[in-house]
């Protein structure tokens, strides 16, 4: 036993217990805050919170100690950015917390909540809640816009319905574990890990429709199958990216082909950083290649480089911007790939649509010129050498490209780039009566046939078929119509180590690379990427540095509160030459350093993008002063070798 009394050693994640005071009215907590029980006189008031924040991909392990077989419904789990508060405990997680900003809550499949069952759940880097039962089945669901992954993440459980007692076994992330109170707890946790690793079958996981209850017994069952998505019309309801057709209309038995398609064991243990590092180790060499880039024709310079017969993508590029005297120790390369991804999206002519919801253009001339293939190669080149991804594809398009079967009945028609097509799909959605159907057949029947729905002229067509017609038309326009363009783009990605095959196999983990997750950067997340190089403790320099860092934190708070013209992205570009944290992270870690201000004049803060270091003056007097000089420094920076 170590001095700190922890069984799992110095690399532990910290104690993992239930919060003894933040709990529902009918909950009692005992056995060292590892066992939570709900009074079975009522199916609700069973909320409990964990005592500390958890990390992304920290897998929390629990055991369902007891259940009430006569009741429907079962355990719910959730995540929140709000610190647990004993004065704010609602009766139920769903709908009370699910509809509250900063919270997400999902029902655990009842089949996994039997007495004695071991369950693990966690949040991954793509913002998916993952739940794994003892049989190895993993359920996953995207909860949209409810919690911020870069903020502290707290966990809560709702012992709802049949679930009346839950034992907390511990948590793990990779080889690190939480510290249980006793060897017995550690043994239980290890046993649960073995059980959940026995199989790796993947299965879709979705929210249930909200039910209202008026007594202790549930008056209606939740959806009978997990392939049921929430109605988008429900206010405040988190809508998952991935949706499937209504199983009540298209019910068929699962086949071995379906199971093989959904089997993704790597998704459970690997994040996008690990996957890309594994890819680098497999393909990249230690050799370097010198690349000359003209800023004014950056995209053409990049394409010319790839077209050179001597070019090898496995070599690390050393970027030289024409007319700029900086050596590439990482900074020029990061800036080049950042600018390149912007150019690929906006100037190559292969994408169209709104920022963050791009679709492929239907351009046969561009297809003949292999522009889509070039786009794929440029994206792959950036990714494998530590640059940003595309981060711009429409989420529905990305899922279709990855072979996911999704329902498009809820697709936002306003995202379609073509105004004429917008009007046509609006016409489809406006059908409410049989007379509207006949009008639709007369005006748009042939066009709908061309979109792959010849049944538009069927004699038994009804208003109930409208969502299906809309889904077929959208699928045709955003995916099937441009399939040749998409295939050429994928061919380009696969030209470099079959990168797209890895993406498709781990499509959830690669979500942040290909689509815009719209997750704003926070002060907490920004500072987490930096280390501070202090002077020796106890010196006057150290005292002045601490004063500067205090006001630095205040400026970051101003940015977070939008009280300054500065943005976190501006500072990242100034310090690292990239406006986001790359998928491969920063290596080494960016640093904050200090310089002695001159007696006269004002020396502005400066940065070295190669060493990724920001230099701030010691002894700053106030946050307004630091904000002003930082703003001037960022605005005056104009690229490598320029002043």
PDB file of C-alpha atoms in Angstrom, residues 443-612:
ATOM      1  CA  UNK A 443     -45.022  19.412 -61.753  1.00  0.00           C
ATOM      2  CA  UNK A 444     -42.057  17.394 -60.442  1.00  0.00           C
ATOM      3  CA  UNK A 445     -42.863  13.770 -61.232  1.00  0.00           C
ATOM      4  CA  UNK A 446     -40.227  13.324 -63.943  1.00  0.00           C
ATOM      5  CA  UNK A 447     -37.549  15.045 -61.860  1.00  0.00           C
ATOM      6  CA  UNK A 448     -38.324  12.867 -58.840  1.00  0.00           C
ATOM      7  CA  UNK A 449     -38.087   9.790 -61.090  1.00  0.00           C
ATOM      8  CA  UNK A 450     -34.641  10.916 -62.212  1.00  0.00           C
ATOM      9  CA  UNK A 451     -33.678  11.188 -58.541  1.00  0.00           C
ATOM     10  CA  UNK A 452     -34.317   7.470 -58.125  1.00  0.00           C
ATOM     11  CA  UNK A 453     -37.947   7.313 -57.018  1.00  0.00           C
ATOM     12  CA  UNK A 454     -40.037   5.989 -59.956  1.00  0.00           C
ATOM     13  CA  UNK A 455     -42.809   5.180 -57.501  1.00  0.00           C
ATOM     14  CA  UNK A 456     -43.869   8.826 -57.589  1.00  0.00           C
ATOM     15  CA  UNK A 457     -46.504   7.848 -60.161  1.00  0.00           C
ATOM     16  CA  UNK A 458     -47.794   4.903 -58.135  1.00  0.00           C
ATOM     17  CA  UNK A 459     -51.590   4.772 -57.711  1.00  0.00           C
ATOM     18  CA  UNK A 460     -51.365   4.141 -53.965  1.00  0.00           C
ATOM     19  CA  UNK A 461     -49.023   7.040 -53.184  1.00  0.00           C
ATOM     20  CA  UNK A 462     -50.078   8.916 -50.052  1.00  0.00           C
ATOM     21  CA  UNK A 463     -48.985  11.769 -47.804  1.00  0.00           C
ATOM     22  CA  UNK A 464     -47.276   9.210 -45.553  1.00  0.00           C
ATOM     23  CA  UNK A 465     -44.794   8.568 -48.386  1.00  0.00           C
ATOM     24  CA  UNK A 466     -43.596  12.194 -48.506  1.00  0.00           C
ATOM     25  CA  UNK A 467     -40.738  11.817 -45.960  1.00  0.00           C
ATOM     26  CA  UNK A 468     -39.447   8.822 -47.891  1.00  0.00           C
ATOM     27  CA  UNK A 469     -39.594  10.729 -51.200  1.00  0.00           C
ATOM     28  CA  UNK A 470     -37.749  13.656 -49.624  1.00  0.00           C
ATOM     29  CA  UNK A 471     -35.069  11.317 -48.263  1.00  0.00           C
ATOM     30  CA  UNK A 472     -34.522   9.696 -51.691  1.00  0.00           C
ATOM     31  CA  UNK A 473     -34.235  13.064 -53.418  1.00  0.00           C
ATOM     32  CA  UNK A 474     -31.743  14.442 -50.881  1.00  0.00           C
ATOM     33  CA  UNK A 475     -29.638  11.271 -51.042  1.00  0.00           C
ATOM     34  CA  UNK A 476     -29.556  11.518 -54.833  1.00  0.00           C
ATOM     35  CA  UNK A 477     -28.557  15.175 -54.839  1.00  0.00           C
ATOM     36  CA  UNK A 478     -25.832  15.196 -52.153  1.00  0.00           C
ATOM     37  CA  UNK A 479     -24.394  11.718 -52.717  1.00  0.00           C
ATOM     38  CA  UNK A 480     -25.489   9.527 -55.637  1.00  0.00           C
ATOM     39  CA  UNK A 481     -25.405  12.301 -58.259  1.00  0.00           C
ATOM     40  CA  UNK A 482     -21.759  13.072 -57.434  1.00  0.00           C
ATOM     41  CA  UNK A 483     -20.635   9.503 -56.722  1.00  0.00           C
ATOM     42  CA  UNK A 484     -17.925   9.652 -59.414  1.00  0.00           C
ATOM     43  CA  UNK A 485     -16.519  12.819 -57.852  1.00  0.00           C
ATOM     44  CA  UNK A 486     -16.606  11.275 -54.379  1.00  0.00           C
ATOM     45  CA  UNK A 487     -14.916   8.086 -55.591  1.00  0.00           C
ATOM     46  CA  UNK A 488     -12.144  10.130 -57.196  1.00  0.00           C
ATOM     47  CA  UNK A 489     -11.666  12.100 -53.957  1.00  0.00           C
ATOM     48  CA  UNK A 490     -11.475   8.826 -51.999  1.00  0.00           C
ATOM     49  CA  UNK A 491      -8.995   7.470 -54.543  1.00  0.00           C
ATOM     50  CA  UNK A 492      -6.779  10.471 -53.804  1.00  0.00           C
ATOM     51  CA  UNK A 493      -6.946   9.837 -50.055  1.00  0.00           C
ATOM     52  CA  UNK A 494      -6.187   6.163 -50.554  1.00  0.00           C
ATOM     53  CA  UNK A 495      -3.169   7.015 -52.722  1.00  0.00           C
ATOM     54  CA  UNK A 496      -1.321   7.659 -49.478  1.00  0.00           C
ATOM     55  CA  UNK A 497      -1.241   4.421 -47.526  1.00  0.00           C
ATOM     56  CA  UNK A 498      -4.956   3.716 -48.088  1.00  0.00           C
ATOM     57  CA  UNK A 499      -5.758   6.417 -45.544  1.00  0.00           C
ATOM     58  CA  UNK A 500      -9.456   6.527 -46.399  1.00  0.00           C
ATOM     59  CA  UNK A 501      -9.835   2.832 -45.569  1.00  0.00           C
ATOM     60  CA  UNK A 502      -8.612   3.631 -42.054  1.00  0.00           C
ATOM     61  CA  UNK A 503     -10.970   6.598 -41.875  1.00  0.00           C
ATOM     62  CA  UNK A 504     -13.949   4.515 -42.970  1.00  0.00           C
ATOM     63  CA  UNK A 505     -13.121   1.773 -40.486  1.00  0.00           C
ATOM     64  CA  UNK A 506     -12.932   4.324 -37.655  1.00  0.00           C
ATOM     65  CA  UNK A 507     -15.403   6.896 -38.951  1.00  0.00           C
ATOM     66  CA  UNK A 508     -16.609   8.114 -35.557  1.00  0.00           C
ATOM     67  CA  UNK A 509     -13.094   8.871 -34.355  1.00  0.00           C
ATOM     68  CA  UNK A 510     -12.331  10.778 -37.571  1.00  0.00           C
ATOM     69  CA  UNK A 511     -15.458  12.949 -37.313  1.00  0.00           C
ATOM     70  CA  UNK A 512     -13.523  15.977 -35.937  1.00  0.00           C
ATOM     71  CA  UNK A 513     -11.099  15.719 -38.883  1.00  0.00           C
ATOM     72  CA  UNK A 514     -13.648  15.823 -41.699  1.00  0.00           C
ATOM     73  CA  UNK A 515     -16.587  17.789 -40.281  1.00  0.00           C
ATOM     74  CA  UNK A 516     -16.841  20.961 -38.242  1.00  0.00           C
ATOM     75  CA  UNK A 517     -17.824  19.890 -34.723  1.00  0.00           C
ATOM     76  CA  UNK A 518     -18.621  23.553 -33.935  1.00  0.00           C
ATOM     77  CA  UNK A 519     -16.979  23.204 -30.538  1.00  0.00           C
ATOM     78  CA  UNK A 520     -15.748  26.674 -29.480  1.00  0.00           C
ATOM     79  CA  UNK A 521     -12.371  26.868 -27.786  1.00  0.00           C
ATOM     80  CA  UNK A 522     -12.422  27.760 -24.091  1.00  0.00           C
ATOM     81  CA  UNK A 523      -9.896  29.428 -21.823  1.00  0.00           C
ATOM     82  CA  UNK A 524      -9.455  26.180 -19.911  1.00  0.00           C
ATOM     83  CA  UNK A 525      -8.787  24.170 -23.091  1.00  0.00           C
ATOM     84  CA  UNK A 526      -6.464  26.832 -24.517  1.00  0.00           C
ATOM     85  CA  UNK A 527      -4.250  26.958 -21.426  1.00  0.00           C
ATOM     86  CA  UNK A 528      -4.161  23.157 -21.159  1.00  0.00           C
ATOM     87  CA  UNK A 529      -1.913  23.091 -24.241  1.00  0.00           C
ATOM     88  CA  UNK A 530       0.733  25.427 -22.760  1.00  0.00           C
ATOM     89  CA  UNK A 531       3.575  25.081 -20.302  1.00  0.00           C
ATOM     90  CA  UNK A 532       5.060  28.088 -18.493  1.00  0.00           C
ATOM     91  CA  UNK A 533       8.830  28.493 -18.290  1.00  0.00           C
ATOM     92  CA  UNK A 534       9.283  30.248 -14.955  1.00  0.00           C
ATOM     93  CA  UNK A 535      12.386  31.857 -13.466  1.00  0.00           C
ATOM     94  CA  UNK A 536      13.762  30.435 -10.236  1.00  0.00           C
ATOM     95  CA  UNK A 537      11.266  30.521  -7.362  1.00  0.00           C
ATOM     96  CA  UNK A 538      11.771  33.325  -4.854  1.00  0.00           C
ATOM     97  CA  UNK A 539      13.441  35.758  -7.269  1.00  0.00           C
ATOM     98  CA  UNK A 540      12.156  39.189  -8.325  1.00  0.00           C
ATOM     99  CA  UNK A 541      11.866  37.941 -11.905  1.00  0.00           C
ATOM    100  CA  UNK A 542       9.583  35.116 -10.742  1.00  0.00           C
ATOM    101  CA  UNK A 543       7.404  37.590  -8.848  1.00  0.00           C
ATOM    102  CA  UNK A 544       7.030  39.784 -11.954  1.00  0.00           C
ATOM    103  CA  UNK A 545       6.303  36.735 -14.120  1.00  0.00           C
ATOM    104  CA  UNK A 546       3.517  35.638 -11.804  1.00  0.00           C
ATOM    105  CA  UNK A 547       2.038  39.120 -12.085  1.00  0.00           C
ATOM    106  CA  UNK A 548       2.147  38.911 -15.884  1.00  0.00           C
ATOM    107  CA  UNK A 549       0.541  35.461 -15.918  1.00  0.00           C
ATOM    108  CA  UNK A 550      -2.258  36.717 -13.667  1.00  0.00           C
ATOM    109  CA  UNK A 551      -3.147  39.393 -16.237  1.00  0.00           C
ATOM    110  CA  UNK A 552      -2.607  36.897 -19.070  1.00  0.00           C
ATOM    111  CA  UNK A 553      -5.343  34.756 -17.501  1.00  0.00           C
ATOM    112  CA  UNK A 554      -7.558  37.846 -17.288  1.00  0.00           C
ATOM    113  CA  UNK A 555      -7.050  38.556 -20.994  1.00  0.00           C
ATOM    114  CA  UNK A 556      -7.998  34.951 -21.806  1.00  0.00           C
ATOM    115  CA  UNK A 557     -11.154  35.453 -19.738  1.00  0.00           C
ATOM    116  CA  UNK A 558     -11.886  38.581 -21.807  1.00  0.00           C
ATOM    117  CA  UNK A 559     -11.534  36.504 -24.984  1.00  0.00           C
ATOM    118  CA  UNK A 560     -13.849  33.835 -23.615  1.00  0.00           C
ATOM    119  CA  UNK A 561     -16.423  36.495 -22.660  1.00  0.00           C
ATOM    120  CA  UNK A 562     -16.011  38.230 -26.054  1.00  0.00           C
ATOM    121  CA  UNK A 563     -14.899  41.493 -24.436  1.00  0.00           C
ATOM    122  CA  UNK A 564     -11.884  41.967 -26.711  1.00  0.00           C
ATOM    123  CA  UNK A 565     -11.181  41.819 -30.436  1.00  0.00           C
ATOM    124  CA  UNK A 566      -8.686  39.030 -29.815  1.00  0.00           C
ATOM    125  CA  UNK A 567      -9.676  35.400 -30.410  1.00  0.00           C
ATOM    126  CA  UNK A 568      -8.077  32.168 -29.234  1.00  0.00           C
ATOM    127  CA  UNK A 569      -7.560  31.232 -32.884  1.00  0.00           C
ATOM    128  CA  UNK A 570      -5.630  34.509 -33.447  1.00  0.00           C
ATOM    129  CA  UNK A 571      -3.276  33.679 -30.594  1.00  0.00           C
ATOM    130  CA  UNK A 572      -2.788  30.108 -31.813  1.00  0.00           C
ATOM    131  CA  UNK A 573      -1.831  31.315 -35.289  1.00  0.00           C
ATOM    132  CA  UNK A 574       0.525  33.903 -33.769  1.00  0.00           C
ATOM    133  CA  UNK A 575       2.229  31.327 -31.550  1.00  0.00           C
ATOM    134  CA  UNK A 576       2.019  28.059 -33.523  1.00  0.00           C
ATOM    135  CA  UNK A 577       1.100  29.107 -37.121  1.00  0.00           C
ATOM    136  CA  UNK A 578      -2.098  27.064 -36.961  1.00  0.00           C
ATOM    137  CA  UNK A 579      -5.550  28.175 -35.819  1.00  0.00           C
ATOM    138  CA  UNK A 580      -6.475  24.878 -34.175  1.00  0.00           C
ATOM    139  CA  UNK A 581      -4.896  22.029 -32.300  1.00  0.00           C
ATOM    140  CA  UNK A 582      -3.846  19.481 -34.981  1.00  0.00           C
ATOM    141  CA  UNK A 583      -5.239  15.976 -34.873  1.00  0.00           C
ATOM    142  CA  UNK A 584      -1.754  14.808 -33.880  1.00  0.00           C
ATOM    143  CA  UNK A 585      -1.511  17.464 -31.174  1.00  0.00           C
ATOM    144  CA  UNK A 586       1.450  19.748 -30.550  1.00  0.00           C
ATOM    145  CA  UNK A 587       4.901  18.273 -30.061  1.00  0.00           C
ATOM    146  CA  UNK A 588       6.605  19.708 -28.118  1.00  0.00           C
ATOM    147  CA  UNK A 589       4.064  21.552 -26.003  1.00  0.00           C
ATOM    148  CA  UNK A 590       3.729  25.307 -26.742  1.00  0.00           C
ATOM    149  CA  UNK A 591       5.305  27.475 -24.045  1.00  0.00           C
ATOM    150  CA  UNK A 592       4.915  30.855 -22.387  1.00  0.00           C
ATOM    151  CA  UNK A 593       8.221  32.640 -21.805  1.00  0.00           C
ATOM    152  CA  UNK A 594       9.201  36.065 -20.504  1.00  0.00           C
ATOM    153  CA  UNK A 595      11.473  38.985 -21.359  1.00  0.00           C
ATOM    154  CA  UNK A 596      12.587  42.034 -19.429  1.00  0.00           C
ATOM    155  CA  UNK A 597      10.815  45.160 -20.742  1.00  0.00           C
ATOM    156  CA  UNK A 598      12.997  48.016 -21.902  1.00  0.00           C
ATOM    157  CA  UNK A 599      13.324  51.174 -19.848  1.00  0.00           C
ATOM    158  CA  UNK A 600      12.060  53.284 -22.711  1.00  0.00           C
ATOM    159  CA  UNK A 601       9.573  52.562 -25.431  1.00  0.00           C
ATOM    160  CA  UNK A 602       7.378  49.528 -25.629  1.00  0.00           C
ATOM    161  CA  UNK A 603       8.551  46.175 -26.877  1.00  0.00           C
ATOM    162  CA  UNK A 604       5.568  44.149 -28.027  1.00  0.00           C
ATOM    163  CA  UNK A 605       5.074  40.488 -27.149  1.00  0.00           C
ATOM    164  CA  UNK A 606       6.567  38.201 -29.786  1.00  0.00           C
ATOM    165  CA  UNK A 607       6.458  34.555 -30.721  1.00  0.00           C
ATOM    166  CA  UNK A 608       8.557  31.837 -32.293  1.00  0.00           C
ATOM    167  CA  UNK A 609       6.239  29.587 -34.276  1.00  0.00           C
ATOM    168  CA  UNK A 610       8.922  26.949 -34.773  1.00  0.00           C
ATOM    169  CA  UNK A 611       9.532  26.464 -31.059  1.00  0.00           C
ATOM    170  CA  UNK A 612       5.871  27.420 -30.463  1.00  0.00           C
TER     171      UNK A 612
END
